[in-house]
Coordinates of C-alpha atoms and ligand atoms in Angstrom, one line a residue:
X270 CA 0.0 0.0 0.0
X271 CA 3.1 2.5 0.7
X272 CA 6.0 2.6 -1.6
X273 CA 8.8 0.3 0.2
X274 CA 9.9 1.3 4.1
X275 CA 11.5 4.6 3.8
X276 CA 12.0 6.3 7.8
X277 CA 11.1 7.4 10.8
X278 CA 12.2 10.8 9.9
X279 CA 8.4 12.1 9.6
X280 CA 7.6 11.5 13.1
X281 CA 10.3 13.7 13.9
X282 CA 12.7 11.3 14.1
X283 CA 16.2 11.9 13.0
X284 CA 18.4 9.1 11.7
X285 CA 21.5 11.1 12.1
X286 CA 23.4 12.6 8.9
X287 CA 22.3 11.3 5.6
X288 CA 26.0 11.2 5.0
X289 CA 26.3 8.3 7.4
X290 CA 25.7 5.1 7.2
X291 CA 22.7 3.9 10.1
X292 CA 23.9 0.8 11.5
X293 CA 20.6 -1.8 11.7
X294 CA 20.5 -1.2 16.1
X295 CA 20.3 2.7 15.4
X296 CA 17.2 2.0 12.4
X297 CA 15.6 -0.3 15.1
X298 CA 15.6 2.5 17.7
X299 CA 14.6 5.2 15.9
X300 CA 11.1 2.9 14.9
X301 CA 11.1 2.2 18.3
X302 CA 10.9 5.8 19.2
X303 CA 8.7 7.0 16.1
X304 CA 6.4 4.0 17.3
X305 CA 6.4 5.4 21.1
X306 CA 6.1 9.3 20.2
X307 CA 3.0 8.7 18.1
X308 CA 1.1 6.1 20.3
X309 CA 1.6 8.6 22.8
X310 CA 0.5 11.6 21.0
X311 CA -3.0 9.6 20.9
X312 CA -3.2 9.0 24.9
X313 CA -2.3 13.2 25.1
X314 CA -5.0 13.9 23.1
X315 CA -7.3 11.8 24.6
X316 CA -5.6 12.4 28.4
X317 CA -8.5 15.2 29.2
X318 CA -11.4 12.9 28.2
X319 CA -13.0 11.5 31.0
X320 CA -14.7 7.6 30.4
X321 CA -17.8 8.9 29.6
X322 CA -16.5 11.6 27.0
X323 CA -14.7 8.5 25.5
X324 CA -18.1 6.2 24.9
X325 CA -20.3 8.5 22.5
X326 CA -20.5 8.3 19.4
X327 CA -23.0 11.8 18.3
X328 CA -23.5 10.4 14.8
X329 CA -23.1 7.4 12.4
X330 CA -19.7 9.0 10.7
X331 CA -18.4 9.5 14.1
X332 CA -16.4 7.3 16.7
X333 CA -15.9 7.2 20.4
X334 CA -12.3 8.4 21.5
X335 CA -12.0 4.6 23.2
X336 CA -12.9 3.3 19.7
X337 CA -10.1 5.6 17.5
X338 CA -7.8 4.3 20.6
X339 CA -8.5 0.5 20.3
X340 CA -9.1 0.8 16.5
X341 CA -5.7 1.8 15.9
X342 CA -4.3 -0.8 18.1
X343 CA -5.9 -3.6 16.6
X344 CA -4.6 -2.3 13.0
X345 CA -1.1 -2.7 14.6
X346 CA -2.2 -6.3 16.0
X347 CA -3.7 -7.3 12.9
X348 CA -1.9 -6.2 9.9
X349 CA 1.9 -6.7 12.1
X350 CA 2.0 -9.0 15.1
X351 CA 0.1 -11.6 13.7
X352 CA 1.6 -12.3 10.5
X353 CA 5.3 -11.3 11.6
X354 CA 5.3 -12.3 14.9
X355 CA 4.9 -16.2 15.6
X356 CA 5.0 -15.7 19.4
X357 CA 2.4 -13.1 19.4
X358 CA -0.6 -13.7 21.6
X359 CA -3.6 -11.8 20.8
X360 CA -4.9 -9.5 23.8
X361 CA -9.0 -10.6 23.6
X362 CA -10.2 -13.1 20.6
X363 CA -13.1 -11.0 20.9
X364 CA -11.5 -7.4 20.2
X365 CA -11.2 -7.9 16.2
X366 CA -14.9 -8.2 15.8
X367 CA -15.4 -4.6 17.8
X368 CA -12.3 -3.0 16.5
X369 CA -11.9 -4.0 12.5
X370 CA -13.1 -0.6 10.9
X371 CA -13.9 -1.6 6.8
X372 CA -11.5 -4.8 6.1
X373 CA -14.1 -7.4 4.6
X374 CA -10.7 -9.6 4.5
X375 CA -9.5 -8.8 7.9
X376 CA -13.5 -10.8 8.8
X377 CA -16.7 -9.2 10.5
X378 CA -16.8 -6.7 12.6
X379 CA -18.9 -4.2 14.5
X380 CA -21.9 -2.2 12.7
X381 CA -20.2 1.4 12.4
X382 CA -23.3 2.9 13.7
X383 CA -23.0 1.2 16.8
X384 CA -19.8 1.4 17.7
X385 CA -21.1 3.9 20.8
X386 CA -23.1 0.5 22.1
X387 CA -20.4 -1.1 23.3
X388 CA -19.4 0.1 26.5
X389 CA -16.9 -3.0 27.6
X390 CA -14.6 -2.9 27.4
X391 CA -14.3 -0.1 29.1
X392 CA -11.9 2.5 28.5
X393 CA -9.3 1.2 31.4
X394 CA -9.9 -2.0 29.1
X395 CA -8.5 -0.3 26.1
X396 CA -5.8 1.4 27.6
X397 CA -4.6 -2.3 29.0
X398 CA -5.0 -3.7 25.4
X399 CA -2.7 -0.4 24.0
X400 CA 0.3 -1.6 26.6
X401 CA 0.2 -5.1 25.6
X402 CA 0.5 -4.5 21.9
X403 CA 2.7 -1.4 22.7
X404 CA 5.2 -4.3 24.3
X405 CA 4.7 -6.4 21.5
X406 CA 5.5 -4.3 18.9
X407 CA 8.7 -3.0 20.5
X408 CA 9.9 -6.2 21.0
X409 CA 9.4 -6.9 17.5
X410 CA 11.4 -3.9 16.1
X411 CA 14.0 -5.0 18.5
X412 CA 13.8 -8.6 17.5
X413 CA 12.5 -8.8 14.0
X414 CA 15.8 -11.1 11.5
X415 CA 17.2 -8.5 9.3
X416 CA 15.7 -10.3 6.4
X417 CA 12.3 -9.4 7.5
X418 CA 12.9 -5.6 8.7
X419 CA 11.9 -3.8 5.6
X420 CA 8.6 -5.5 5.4
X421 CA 8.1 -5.0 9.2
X422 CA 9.1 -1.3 9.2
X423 CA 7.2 -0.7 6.1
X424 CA 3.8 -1.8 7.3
X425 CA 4.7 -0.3 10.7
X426 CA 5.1 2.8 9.2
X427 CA 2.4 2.6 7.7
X428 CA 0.5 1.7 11.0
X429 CA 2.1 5.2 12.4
X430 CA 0.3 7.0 9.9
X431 CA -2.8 5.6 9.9
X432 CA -3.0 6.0 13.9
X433 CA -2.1 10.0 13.0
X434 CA -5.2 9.7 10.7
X435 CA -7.0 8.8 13.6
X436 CA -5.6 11.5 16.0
X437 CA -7.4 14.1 13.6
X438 CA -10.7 12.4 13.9
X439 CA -10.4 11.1 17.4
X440 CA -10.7 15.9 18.1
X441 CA -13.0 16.1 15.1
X442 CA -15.3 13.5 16.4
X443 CA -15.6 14.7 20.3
X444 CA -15.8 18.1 19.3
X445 CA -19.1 17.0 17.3
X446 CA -20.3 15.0 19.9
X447 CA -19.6 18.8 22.6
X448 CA -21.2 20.5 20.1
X449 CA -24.4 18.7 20.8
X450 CA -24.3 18.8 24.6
X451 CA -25.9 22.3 26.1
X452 CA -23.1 22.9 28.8
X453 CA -20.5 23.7 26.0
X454 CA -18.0 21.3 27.1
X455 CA -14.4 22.1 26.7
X456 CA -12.0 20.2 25.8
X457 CA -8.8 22.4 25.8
X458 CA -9.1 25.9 27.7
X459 CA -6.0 26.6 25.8
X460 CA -6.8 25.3 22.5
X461 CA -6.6 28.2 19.9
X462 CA -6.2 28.6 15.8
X463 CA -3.3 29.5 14.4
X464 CA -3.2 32.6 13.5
X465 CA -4.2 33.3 9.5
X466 CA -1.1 34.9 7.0
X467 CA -3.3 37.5 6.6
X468 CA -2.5 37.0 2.8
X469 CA -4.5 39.1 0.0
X470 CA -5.8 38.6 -3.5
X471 CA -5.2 36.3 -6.0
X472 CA -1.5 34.6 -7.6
X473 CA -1.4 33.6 -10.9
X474 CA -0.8 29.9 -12.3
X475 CA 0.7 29.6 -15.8
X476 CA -1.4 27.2 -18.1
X477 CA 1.3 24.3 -18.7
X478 CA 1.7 20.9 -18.7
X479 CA 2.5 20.2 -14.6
X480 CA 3.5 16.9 -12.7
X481 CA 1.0 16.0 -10.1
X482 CA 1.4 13.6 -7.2
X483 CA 4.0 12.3 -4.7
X484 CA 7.5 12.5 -5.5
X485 CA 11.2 11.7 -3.4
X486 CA 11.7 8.9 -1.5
X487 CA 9.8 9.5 1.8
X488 CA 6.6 7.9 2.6
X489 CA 3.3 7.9 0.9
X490 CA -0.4 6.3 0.5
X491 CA -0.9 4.9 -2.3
X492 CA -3.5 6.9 -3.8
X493 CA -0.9 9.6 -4.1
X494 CA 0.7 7.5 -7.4
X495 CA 1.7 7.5 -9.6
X496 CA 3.0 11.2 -10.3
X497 CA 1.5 12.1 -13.7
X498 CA 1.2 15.0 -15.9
X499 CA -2.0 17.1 -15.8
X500 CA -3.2 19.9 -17.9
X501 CA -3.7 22.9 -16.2
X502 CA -5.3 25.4 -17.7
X503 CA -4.4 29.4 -16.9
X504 CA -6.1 30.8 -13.7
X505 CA -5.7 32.7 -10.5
X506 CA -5.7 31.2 -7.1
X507 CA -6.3 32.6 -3.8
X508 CA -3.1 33.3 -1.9
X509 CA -5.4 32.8 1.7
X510 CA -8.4 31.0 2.9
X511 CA -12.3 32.5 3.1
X512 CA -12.8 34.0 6.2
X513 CA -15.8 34.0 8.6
X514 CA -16.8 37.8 7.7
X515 CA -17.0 36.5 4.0
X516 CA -19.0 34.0 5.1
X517 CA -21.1 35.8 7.2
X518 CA -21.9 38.1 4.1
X519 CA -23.1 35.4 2.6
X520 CA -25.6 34.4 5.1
X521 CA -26.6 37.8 5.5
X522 CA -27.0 37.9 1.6
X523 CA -29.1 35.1 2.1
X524 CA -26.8 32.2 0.2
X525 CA -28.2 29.4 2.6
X526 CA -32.3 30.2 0.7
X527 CA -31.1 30.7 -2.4
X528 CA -31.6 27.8 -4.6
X529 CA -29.8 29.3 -7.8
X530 CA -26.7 28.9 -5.7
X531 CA -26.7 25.4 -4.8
X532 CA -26.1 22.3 -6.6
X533 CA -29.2 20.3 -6.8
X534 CA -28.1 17.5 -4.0
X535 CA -26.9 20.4 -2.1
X536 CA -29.9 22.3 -1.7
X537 CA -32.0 19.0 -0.8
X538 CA -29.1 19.0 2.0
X539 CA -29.8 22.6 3.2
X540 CA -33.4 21.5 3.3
X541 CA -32.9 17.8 5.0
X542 CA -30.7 19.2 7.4
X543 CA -32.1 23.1 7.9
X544 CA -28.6 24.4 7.3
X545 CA -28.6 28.3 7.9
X546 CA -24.5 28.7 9.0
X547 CA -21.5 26.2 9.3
X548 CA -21.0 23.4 11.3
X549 CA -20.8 24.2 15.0
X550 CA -22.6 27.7 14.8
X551 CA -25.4 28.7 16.9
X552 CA -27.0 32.3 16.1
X553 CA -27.6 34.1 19.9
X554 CA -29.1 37.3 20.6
X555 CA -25.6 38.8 20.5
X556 CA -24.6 37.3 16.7
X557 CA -23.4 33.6 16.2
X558 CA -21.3 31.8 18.4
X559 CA -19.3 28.6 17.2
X560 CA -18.5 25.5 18.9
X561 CA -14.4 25.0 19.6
X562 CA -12.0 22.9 21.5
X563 CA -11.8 25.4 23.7
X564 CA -15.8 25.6 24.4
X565 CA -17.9 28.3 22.6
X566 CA -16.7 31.3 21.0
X567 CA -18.3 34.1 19.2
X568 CA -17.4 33.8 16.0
X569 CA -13.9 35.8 14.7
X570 CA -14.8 37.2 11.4
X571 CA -11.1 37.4 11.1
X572 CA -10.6 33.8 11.3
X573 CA -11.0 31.0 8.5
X574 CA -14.3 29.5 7.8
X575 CA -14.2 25.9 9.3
X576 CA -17.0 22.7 9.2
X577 CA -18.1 23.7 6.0
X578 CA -19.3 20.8 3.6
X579 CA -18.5 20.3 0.2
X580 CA -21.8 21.6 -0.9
X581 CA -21.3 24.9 1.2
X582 CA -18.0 25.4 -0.6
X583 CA -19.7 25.4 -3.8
X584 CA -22.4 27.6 -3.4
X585 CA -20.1 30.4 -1.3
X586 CA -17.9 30.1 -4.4
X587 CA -20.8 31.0 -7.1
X588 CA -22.2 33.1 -4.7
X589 CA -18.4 34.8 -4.9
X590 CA -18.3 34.5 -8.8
X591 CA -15.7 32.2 -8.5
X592 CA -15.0 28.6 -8.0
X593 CA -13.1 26.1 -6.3
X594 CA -9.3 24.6 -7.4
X595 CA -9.1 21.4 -8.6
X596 CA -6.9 19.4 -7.0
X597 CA -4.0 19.4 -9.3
X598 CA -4.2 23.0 -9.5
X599 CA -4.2 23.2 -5.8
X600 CA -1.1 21.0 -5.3
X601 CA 0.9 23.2 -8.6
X602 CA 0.0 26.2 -7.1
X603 CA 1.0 25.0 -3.5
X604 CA 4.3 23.3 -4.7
X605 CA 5.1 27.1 -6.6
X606 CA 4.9 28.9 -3.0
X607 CA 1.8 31.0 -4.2
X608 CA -0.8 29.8 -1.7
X609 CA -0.2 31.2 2.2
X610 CA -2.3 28.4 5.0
X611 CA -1.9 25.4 2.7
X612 CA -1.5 23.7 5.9
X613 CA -2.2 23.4 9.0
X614 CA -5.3 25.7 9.5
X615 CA -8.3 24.5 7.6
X616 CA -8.8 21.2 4.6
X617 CA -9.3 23.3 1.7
X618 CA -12.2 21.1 -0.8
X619 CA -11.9 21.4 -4.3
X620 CA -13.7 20.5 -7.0
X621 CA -11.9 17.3 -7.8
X622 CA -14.0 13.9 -7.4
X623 CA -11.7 11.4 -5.4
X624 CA -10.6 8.9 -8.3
X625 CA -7.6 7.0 -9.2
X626 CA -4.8 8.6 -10.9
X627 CA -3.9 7.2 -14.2
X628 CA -2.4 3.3 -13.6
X629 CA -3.1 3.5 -9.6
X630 CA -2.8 0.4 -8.7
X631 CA -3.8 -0.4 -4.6
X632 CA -1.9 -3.3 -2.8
X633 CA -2.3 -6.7 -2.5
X634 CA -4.1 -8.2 0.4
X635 CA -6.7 -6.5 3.2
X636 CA -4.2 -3.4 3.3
X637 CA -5.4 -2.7 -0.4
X638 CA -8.8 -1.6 1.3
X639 CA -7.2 1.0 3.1
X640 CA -7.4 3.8 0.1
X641 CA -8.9 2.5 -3.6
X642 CA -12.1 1.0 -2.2
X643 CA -13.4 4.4 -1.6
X644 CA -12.8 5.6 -4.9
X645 CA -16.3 6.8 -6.0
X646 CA -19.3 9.7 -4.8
X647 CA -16.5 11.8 -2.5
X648 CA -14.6 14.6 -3.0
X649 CA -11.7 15.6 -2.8
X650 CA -9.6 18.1 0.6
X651 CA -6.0 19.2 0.0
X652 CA -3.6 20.6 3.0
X653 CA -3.8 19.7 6.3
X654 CA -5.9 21.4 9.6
X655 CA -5.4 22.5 12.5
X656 CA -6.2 18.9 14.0
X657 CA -3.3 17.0 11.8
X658 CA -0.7 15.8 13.6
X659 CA 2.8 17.3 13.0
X660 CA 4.5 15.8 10.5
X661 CA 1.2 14.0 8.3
X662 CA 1.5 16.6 6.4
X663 CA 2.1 15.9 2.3
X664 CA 2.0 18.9 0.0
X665 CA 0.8 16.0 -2.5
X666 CA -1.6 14.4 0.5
X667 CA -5.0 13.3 -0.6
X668 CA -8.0 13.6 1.8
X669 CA -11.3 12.6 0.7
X670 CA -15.1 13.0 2.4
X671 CA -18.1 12.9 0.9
X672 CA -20.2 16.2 -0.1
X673 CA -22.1 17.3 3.0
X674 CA -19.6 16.4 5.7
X675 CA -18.8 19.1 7.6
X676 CA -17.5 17.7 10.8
X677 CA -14.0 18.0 10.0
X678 CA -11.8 21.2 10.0
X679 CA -13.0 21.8 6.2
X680 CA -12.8 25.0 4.6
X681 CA -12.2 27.2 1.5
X682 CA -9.8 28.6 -0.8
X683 CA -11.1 30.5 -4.4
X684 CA -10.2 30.1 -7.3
X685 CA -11.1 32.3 -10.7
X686 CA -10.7 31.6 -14.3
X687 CA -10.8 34.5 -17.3
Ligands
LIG972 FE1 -8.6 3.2 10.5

């Protein structure tokens, strides 16, 4: 599923001068300590969650905390300790059945609408279950015959960044699920956005022949290949994100009743689901509010628009009289310098449908599920958020929901043509 084992060296890891040579003990350690930086990262973001925040799951495209946390453990069990690890013994026979996500090879598993049924094991449970393969898979960096190392590391690594994956959604999903309880829970006191470039206007991309996709060495999914040549066609491309004052004007302009600006599945959304604002906002007496990390906030018009869906994007965009990037004119635009808050800040939809690049091929065996499966009806984010760990971050990085999801740290970035 990942191009061959490449490093540590994403999760911050250094392997010590390229000019010299690693010796195998010094790869083995710096796994090790990629492996034990970002299990931990999970428990520290799910450290000020109590048990109870950790069970609910406030909708069918959401998990609970304790879920993300066992789900990622059992990837590591599943796809690593049992096939390269003959002394392995599994934690609970049971556990596969509640913690497989969407591998139909890996066997059955748990409805993903009621993954917030199960309330044992109990989060202590889980956090008993992490040690045990934590130990395991240590041992087996430390232990693993040379001849097997590469094939280890690689699906390890891939294991890292698939639990980073999970880190984003594990803050994404429990700040839906505060955002339906009354009391405004908070999650982080401290938690803030970072702060936006403050860029202006509009940078110009040259119409050309560009290469699209990941490149170098270092580590990739696979839906990021292969690098290919797309036509891009002459246009101009924001140089920062919308902001919530632009997006207030176009509530008070009246964009969420305005049929002409919506896509047809879009406005039967607005209608289903009685948008009137993004994700998270509440309209008070004083003006709207929005649901954060750090509890409920009024809403910066300064800051970027977030927990807009796919559907939003596109009608704020006509209503703008201009449109969104597509995806390979995202990533040439980003890979020029010309775009400020590519990353870290707010997923950025364009207009691209998620599909294969030309001669994508997934992997062989249950890990093949993991990206090529989902090829069809979602579209496709570019960047990163404020939620993504440090490090996931791929300037050629696919992410991919379908139209109106809004739970995640989505937002927008314009585009115009002549
Ligand atoms: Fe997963």
């Amino acid at each position: 599923m990942a191009r061959t084992a490449t490093s540590p060296a994403s999760f911050g890891v250094a392997l010590g001068p390229a000019s010299k040579q690693q010796s195998p003990d010094e790869v083995r350690a710096a796994w090790a300590e990629a492996f034990r930086r970002v299990r931990a990262e999970t428990e520290a973001r799910a450290a000020p969650l109590s048990p109870e925040d950790q069970q609910i799951q406030s909708m069918a495209d959401a998990s609970p905390a304790k879920w993300h946390r066992a789900h990622v453990t059992w990837f590591f069990e599943q796809f690593l300790l049992r096939p390269h690890d003959p002394g392995y013994k599994i934690f609970d026979e049971r556990f596969p059945f509640l913690f497989n996500s969407y591998y139909v090879a890996a066997g059955p598993r748990q409805a993903r609408p009621q993954r917030g049924m199960i309330t044992r094991p109990n989060a202590a449970d889980v956090t008993a279950y992490r040690a045990h393969v934590d130990e395991a898979v240590v041992r087996l960096i430390e232990s693993v015959p040379a001849g097997d190392a590469a094939r280890v590391f690689s699906i390890l690594e891939i294991g890292l960044h698939h639990e980073q994956q999970h880190q984003e959604l594990l803050l994404t999903d429990i700040l839906h699920a505060f955002a339906q309880n009354p009391t405004d829970p908070v999650y982080d006191a401290q938690w803030r956005l970072p702060p936006l470039s403050q860029a202006q206007g509009f940078a110009e991309v040259t119409s050309g022949i560009e290469p699209v996709g990941h490149e170098g060495h270092g580590f990739c999914f696979d839906n990021e290949l292969p690098r290919h040549d797309e036509l891009i066609a002459k246009l101009r491309i924001a140089r920062g994100l919308v902001t919530n004052g632009e997006w207030l004007e176009f509530i008070d302009a009246g964009g969420y009743a305005t049929p002409s600006l919506w896509l047809s599945d879009g406005w039967a959304a607005v209608e289903a689901e009685g948008w009137e604002a993004p994700g998270h906002w509440r309209r008070e007496e004083s003006g709207w509010t929005q649901m954060t990390l750090a509890g409920r906030r009024t809403v910066d018009p300064q800051g970027p628009v977030l927990h807009v869906s796919y559907y939003e994007a596109d009608a704020f965009a006509r209503f703008a009289g201009k449109h969104l990037p597509s995806e390979a004119e995202w990533e040439v635009a980003a890979r020029a310098g010309l775009i400020d808050d590519a990353f870290g800040i707010a997923w950025q939809w364009t207009r691209s449908a998620y599909l294969s690049y030309p001669g994508y091929r997934a992997a062989e065996g249950a890990l093949g599920e993991y990206n090529g499966k989902f090829m069809v009806s979602q579209m496709v984010l570019r960047g990163s958020s404020v939620a993504t760990p440090m490090g996931h971050e791929r300037v050629s990085y696919r992410n991919f929901f379908y139209p109106p999801a809004r739970w995640q740290f989505s937002g927008v970035r314009l585009a115009e043509f002549d």
